[in-house]
XYZ file of C-alpha atoms in Angstrom:
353
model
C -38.638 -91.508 50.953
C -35.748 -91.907 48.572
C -33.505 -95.077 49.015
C -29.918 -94.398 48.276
C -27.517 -97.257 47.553
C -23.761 -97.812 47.498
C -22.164 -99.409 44.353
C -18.308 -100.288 45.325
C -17.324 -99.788 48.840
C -13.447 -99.516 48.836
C -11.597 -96.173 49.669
C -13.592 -93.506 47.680
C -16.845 -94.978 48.799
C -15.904 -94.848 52.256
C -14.983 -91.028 51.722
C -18.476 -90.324 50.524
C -20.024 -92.665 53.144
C -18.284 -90.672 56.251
C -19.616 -87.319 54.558
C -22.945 -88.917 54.605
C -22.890 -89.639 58.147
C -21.654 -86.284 59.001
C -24.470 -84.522 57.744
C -27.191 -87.334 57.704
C -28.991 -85.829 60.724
C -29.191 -82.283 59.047
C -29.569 -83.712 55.438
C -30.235 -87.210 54.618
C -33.138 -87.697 57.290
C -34.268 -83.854 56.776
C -34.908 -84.602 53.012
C -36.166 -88.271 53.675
C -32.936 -89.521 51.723
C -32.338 -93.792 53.453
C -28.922 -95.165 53.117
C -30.528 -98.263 51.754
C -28.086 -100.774 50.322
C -24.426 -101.408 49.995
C -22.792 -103.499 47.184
C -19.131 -104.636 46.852
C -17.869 -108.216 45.319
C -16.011 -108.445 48.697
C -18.708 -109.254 51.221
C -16.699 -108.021 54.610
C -16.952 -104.372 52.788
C -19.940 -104.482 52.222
C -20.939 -105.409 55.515
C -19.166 -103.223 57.573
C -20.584 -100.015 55.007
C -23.713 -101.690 57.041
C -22.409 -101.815 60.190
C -20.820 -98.157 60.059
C -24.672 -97.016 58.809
C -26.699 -99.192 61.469
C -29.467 -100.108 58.801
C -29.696 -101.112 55.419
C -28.611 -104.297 53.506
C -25.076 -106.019 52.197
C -24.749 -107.100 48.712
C -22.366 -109.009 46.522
C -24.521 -108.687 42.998
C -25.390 -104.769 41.956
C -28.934 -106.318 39.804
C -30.429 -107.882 43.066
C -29.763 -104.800 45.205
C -31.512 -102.724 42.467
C -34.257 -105.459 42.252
C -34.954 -105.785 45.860
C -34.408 -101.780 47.136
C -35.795 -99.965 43.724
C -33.131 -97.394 44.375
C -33.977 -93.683 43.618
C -29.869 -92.607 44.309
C -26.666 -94.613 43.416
C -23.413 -93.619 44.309
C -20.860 -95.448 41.733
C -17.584 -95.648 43.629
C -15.895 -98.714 41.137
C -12.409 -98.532 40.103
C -12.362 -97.161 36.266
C -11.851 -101.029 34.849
C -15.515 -101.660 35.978
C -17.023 -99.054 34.517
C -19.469 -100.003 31.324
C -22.622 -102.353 31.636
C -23.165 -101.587 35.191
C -23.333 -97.675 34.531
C -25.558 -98.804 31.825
C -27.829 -100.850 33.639
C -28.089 -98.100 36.624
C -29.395 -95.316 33.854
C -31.412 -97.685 31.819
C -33.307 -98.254 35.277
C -33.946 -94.293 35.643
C -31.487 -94.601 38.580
C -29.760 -90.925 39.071
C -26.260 -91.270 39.710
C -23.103 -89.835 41.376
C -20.046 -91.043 39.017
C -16.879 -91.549 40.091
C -13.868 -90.053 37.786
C -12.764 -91.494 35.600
C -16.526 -92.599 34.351
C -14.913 -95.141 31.833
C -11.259 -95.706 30.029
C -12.947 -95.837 26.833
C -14.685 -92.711 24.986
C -17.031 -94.830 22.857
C -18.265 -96.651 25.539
C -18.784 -93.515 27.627
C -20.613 -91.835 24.746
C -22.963 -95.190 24.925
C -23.387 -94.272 28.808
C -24.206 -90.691 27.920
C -26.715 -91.896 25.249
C -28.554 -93.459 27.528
C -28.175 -91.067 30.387
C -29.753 -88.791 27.869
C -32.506 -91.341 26.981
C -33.763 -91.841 30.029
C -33.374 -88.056 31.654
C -31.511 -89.014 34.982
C -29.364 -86.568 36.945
C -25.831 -86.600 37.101
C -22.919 -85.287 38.552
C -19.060 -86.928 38.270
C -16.699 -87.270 40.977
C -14.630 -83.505 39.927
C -15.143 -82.158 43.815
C -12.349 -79.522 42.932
C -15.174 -77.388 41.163
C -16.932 -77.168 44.442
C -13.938 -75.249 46.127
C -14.180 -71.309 46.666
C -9.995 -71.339 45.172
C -11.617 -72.829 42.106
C -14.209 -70.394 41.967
C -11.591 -67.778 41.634
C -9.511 -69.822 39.418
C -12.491 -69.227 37.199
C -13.148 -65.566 38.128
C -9.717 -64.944 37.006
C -9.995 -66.366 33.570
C -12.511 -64.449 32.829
C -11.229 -61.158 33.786
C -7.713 -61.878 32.338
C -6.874 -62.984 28.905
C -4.845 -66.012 29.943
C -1.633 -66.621 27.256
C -0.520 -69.444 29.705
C -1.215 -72.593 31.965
C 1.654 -74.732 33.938
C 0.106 -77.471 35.492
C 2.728 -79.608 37.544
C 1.527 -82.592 40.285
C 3.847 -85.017 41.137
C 3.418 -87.925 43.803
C 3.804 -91.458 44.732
C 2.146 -94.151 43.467
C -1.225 -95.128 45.585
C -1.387 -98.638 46.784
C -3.983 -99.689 45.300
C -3.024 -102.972 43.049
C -5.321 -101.644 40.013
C -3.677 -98.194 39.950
C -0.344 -99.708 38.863
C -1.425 -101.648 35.548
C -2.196 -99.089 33.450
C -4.676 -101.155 31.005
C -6.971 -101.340 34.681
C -6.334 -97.714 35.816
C -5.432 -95.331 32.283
C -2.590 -94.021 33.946
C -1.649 -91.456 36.365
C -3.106 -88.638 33.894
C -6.790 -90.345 33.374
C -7.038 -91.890 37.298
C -5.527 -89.136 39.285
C -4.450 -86.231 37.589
C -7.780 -85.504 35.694
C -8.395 -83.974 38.860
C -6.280 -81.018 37.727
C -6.965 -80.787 33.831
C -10.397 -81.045 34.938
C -10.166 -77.406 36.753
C -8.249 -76.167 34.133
C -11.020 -76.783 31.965
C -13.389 -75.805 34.416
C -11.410 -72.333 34.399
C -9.999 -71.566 31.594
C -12.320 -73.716 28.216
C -11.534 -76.752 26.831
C -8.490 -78.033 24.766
C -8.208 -78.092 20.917
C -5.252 -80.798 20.537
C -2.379 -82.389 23.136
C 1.260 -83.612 22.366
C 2.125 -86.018 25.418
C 5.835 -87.838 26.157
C 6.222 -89.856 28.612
C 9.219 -91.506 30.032
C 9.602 -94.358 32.928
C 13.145 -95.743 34.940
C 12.708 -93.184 37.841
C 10.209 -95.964 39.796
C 11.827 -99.303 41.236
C 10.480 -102.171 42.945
C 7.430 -101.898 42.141
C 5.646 -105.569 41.788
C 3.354 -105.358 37.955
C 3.582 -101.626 37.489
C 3.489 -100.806 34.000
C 2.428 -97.072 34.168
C 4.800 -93.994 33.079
C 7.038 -92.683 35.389
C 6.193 -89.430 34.340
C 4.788 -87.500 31.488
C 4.577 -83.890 29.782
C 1.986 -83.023 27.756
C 1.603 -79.601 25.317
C -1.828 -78.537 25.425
C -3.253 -75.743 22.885
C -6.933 -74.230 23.526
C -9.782 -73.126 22.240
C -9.249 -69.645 23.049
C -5.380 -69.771 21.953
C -3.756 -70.067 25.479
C -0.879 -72.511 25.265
C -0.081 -74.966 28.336
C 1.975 -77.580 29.825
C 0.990 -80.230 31.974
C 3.438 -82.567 33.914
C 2.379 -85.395 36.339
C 4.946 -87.622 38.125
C 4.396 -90.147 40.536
C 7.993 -91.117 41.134
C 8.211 -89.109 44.244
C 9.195 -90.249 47.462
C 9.171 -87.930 49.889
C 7.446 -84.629 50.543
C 10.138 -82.220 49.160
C 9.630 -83.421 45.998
C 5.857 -83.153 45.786
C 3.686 -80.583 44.266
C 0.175 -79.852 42.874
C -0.136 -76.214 41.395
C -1.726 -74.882 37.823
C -0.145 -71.170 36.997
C -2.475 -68.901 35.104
C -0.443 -66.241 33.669
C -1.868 -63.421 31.541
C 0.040 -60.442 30.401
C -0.031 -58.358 33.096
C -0.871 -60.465 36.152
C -0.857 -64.339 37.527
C -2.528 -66.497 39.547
C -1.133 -69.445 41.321
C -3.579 -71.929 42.356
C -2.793 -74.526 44.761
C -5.263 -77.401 44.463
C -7.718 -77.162 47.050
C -5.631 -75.422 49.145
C -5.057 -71.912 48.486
C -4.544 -69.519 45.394
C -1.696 -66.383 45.432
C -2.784 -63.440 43.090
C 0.332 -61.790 41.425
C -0.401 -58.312 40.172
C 2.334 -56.926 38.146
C 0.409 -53.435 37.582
C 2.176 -51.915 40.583
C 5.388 -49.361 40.506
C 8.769 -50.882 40.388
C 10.087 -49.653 43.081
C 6.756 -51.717 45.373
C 8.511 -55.532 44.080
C 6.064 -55.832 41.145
C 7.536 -57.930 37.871
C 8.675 -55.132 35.325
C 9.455 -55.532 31.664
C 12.991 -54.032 30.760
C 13.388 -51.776 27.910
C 15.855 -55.199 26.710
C 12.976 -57.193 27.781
C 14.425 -57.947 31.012
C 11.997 -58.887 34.193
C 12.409 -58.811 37.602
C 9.856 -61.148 39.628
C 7.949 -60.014 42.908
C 7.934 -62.679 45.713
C 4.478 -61.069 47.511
C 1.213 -61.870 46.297
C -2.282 -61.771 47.738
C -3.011 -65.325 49.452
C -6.580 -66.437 49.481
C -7.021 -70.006 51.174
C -9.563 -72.336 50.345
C -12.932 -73.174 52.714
C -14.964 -76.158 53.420
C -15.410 -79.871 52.487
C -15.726 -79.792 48.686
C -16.875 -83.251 48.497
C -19.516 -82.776 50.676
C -20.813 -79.781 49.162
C -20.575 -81.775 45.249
C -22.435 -84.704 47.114
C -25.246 -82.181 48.780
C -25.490 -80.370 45.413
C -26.317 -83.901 43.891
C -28.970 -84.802 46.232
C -30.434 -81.422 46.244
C -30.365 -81.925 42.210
C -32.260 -85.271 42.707
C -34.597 -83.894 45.457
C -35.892 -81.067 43.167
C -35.647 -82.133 39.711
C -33.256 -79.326 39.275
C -29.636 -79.991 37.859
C -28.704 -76.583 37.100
C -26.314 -76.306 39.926
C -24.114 -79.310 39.094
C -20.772 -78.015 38.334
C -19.626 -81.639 36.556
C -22.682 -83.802 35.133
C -21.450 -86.708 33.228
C -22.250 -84.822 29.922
C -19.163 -82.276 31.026
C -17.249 -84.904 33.366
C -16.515 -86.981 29.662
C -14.974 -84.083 28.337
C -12.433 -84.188 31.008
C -11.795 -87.831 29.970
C -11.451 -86.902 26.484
C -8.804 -84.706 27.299
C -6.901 -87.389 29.431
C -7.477 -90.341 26.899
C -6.168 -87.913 23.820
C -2.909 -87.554 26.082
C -2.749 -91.500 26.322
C -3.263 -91.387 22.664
C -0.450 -89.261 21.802
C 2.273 -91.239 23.657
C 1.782 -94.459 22.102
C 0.825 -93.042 18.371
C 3.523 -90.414 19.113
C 2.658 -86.145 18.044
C -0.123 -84.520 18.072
C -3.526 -85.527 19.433
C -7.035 -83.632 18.933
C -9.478 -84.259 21.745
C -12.785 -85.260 20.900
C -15.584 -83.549 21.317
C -19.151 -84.274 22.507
């Protein structure tokens, strides 16, 4: 029997906790995987993670629930503030763990995590369910095949409710909390990022008790295989018109628009003129098609990165992990070098690891 325990039990947690009971018939009881213990410093959450189960135990103190249950599993669902000595303590027990993004808001503490993931040979995966998604998968497929000259990355919002999200020294801003989402698959698609050039501006969001976040920000990505980008995230929106989440990977010839999690739309410029395909002018002219192949996306991501996990743990075999924490804090480091470059101002080069 493996025992499987809760750390945090706010929002995110109780995402991955009604996945769990979706499938814990088919999966969790199959494998012999027990929800075993739930841990949040509110007690009520905590609780009613046990009520919502029907078994297992209620903590207020992560140490005593990994004293008393000897956890095999540990689902880290903490906001990114609280990451550090209680990731530490989880891998320095052999504890494999499911991370949530972002797995810290500082890189030399997450390299310290990493050591010791290393150390102690635990299996990870971070919180990047996007990878899971058959539009990411030909997100991917399309990089490959097409020498991609160009990536637009646009998602703009609201602002979440969540007090910690709006004081940026708790969250890391919209671009490490909630947008690393997106430069995550871009990574995951296209390679990872040499150097970033970020500005950022604020006075589009009003009455909005201790927020201290940008309003927006544009950052100027170059990468490792020469591509150029640009990546803007906003959360001043307030209604639905204004709202969008969409990378465009544009090569010379074709594109693909890719709609997070939702659906992507193929352009393929090859075709005649006269069939609405974009043609280059002899004065370098173009005229755009408005058709392109629509293929929409399938199935609960986050379930399938959360089975993937547990399958991981249940044979000793990590290979199919699309985001372990070793990748998932190169995602960060491309997030915190855009943090970086607003308040040294110019150009940024993102660490590697």
């Amino acid at each position: 029997m493996k025992k499987l325990v809760f750390v945090g039990c706010g929002g995110i947690a109780e995402y991955h906790l009604g996945n769990m009971l979706g499938y814990k018939a088919d999966f969790l009881d199959k494998h012999g995987i027990e929800l075993a213990g739930f841990c949040d410093i509110i007690p009520e959450r905590a609780q009613a993670f046990v009520d919502k189960v029907g078994s297992g135990k209620a903590y207020t103190d992560y140490r005593t629930m990994y004293d008393e249950i000897q956890p095999n599993i540990a689902f880290i669902c903490i906001p990114p503030y609280c990451h550090g000595e209680l990731d530490l303590e989880t891998f320095r027990r052999g504890i494999h763990a499911y991370v949530e993004k972002p797995v810290a808001l500082d890189l030399d503490l997450a390299g310290e995590i990493l050591d010791v993931i290393r150390r102690n040979n635990v299996i990870t995966a971070v919180g990047f369910q996007c990878r899971y998604g058959r539009v990411s998968d030909l997100a991917r497929q399309f990089c490959a095949e097409h020498r991609v000259a160009f990536v637009d990355m646009t998602r703009m919002g609201g602002i979440p409710g969540t007090f910690w999200w709006q004081k940026k020294e708790l969250s890391g801003g919209q671009i490490v909390e909630q947008t690393i989402h997106n430069f995550d698959i871009v990574r995951y698609a296209l390679g990872d990022p040499i150097e970033v050039c970020t500005f950022g501006t604020r006075g589009f969001v009003g009455n909005v008790p201790d927020y201290d976040t940008e309003d927006l920000t544009t950052t100027i990505v170059r990468f490792e295989n020469g591509a150029l980008g640009t990546f803007s995230t906003g959360c001043y929106a307030e209604g639905p018109g204004c709202c969008e989440n969409k990378i465009v990977f544009s090569a010379k010839d074709c594109r693909l628009d890719y709609h997070l999690l939702d659906k992507v739309v193929l352009y393929d410029s090859s075709a005649k003129e006269e069939e609405g395909a974009s043609v280059v002018k002899g004065d370098g002219r173009m005229r755009g098609s408005n058709e392109g192949v629509v293929t929409k996306g399938e199935g609960d991501t986050g379930s399938i990165a959360e089975q993937t996990f547990l399958k991981a743990v249940l044979t000793g075999d990590p290979s199919q992990i699309r985001s372990p924490y070793s990748d998932g804090i190169k995602s960060l480091a491309f997030t915190l070098a855009c943090n970086e470059s607003m308040a040294k101002g110019g150009v940024v080069r993102v660490r590697t690891f």
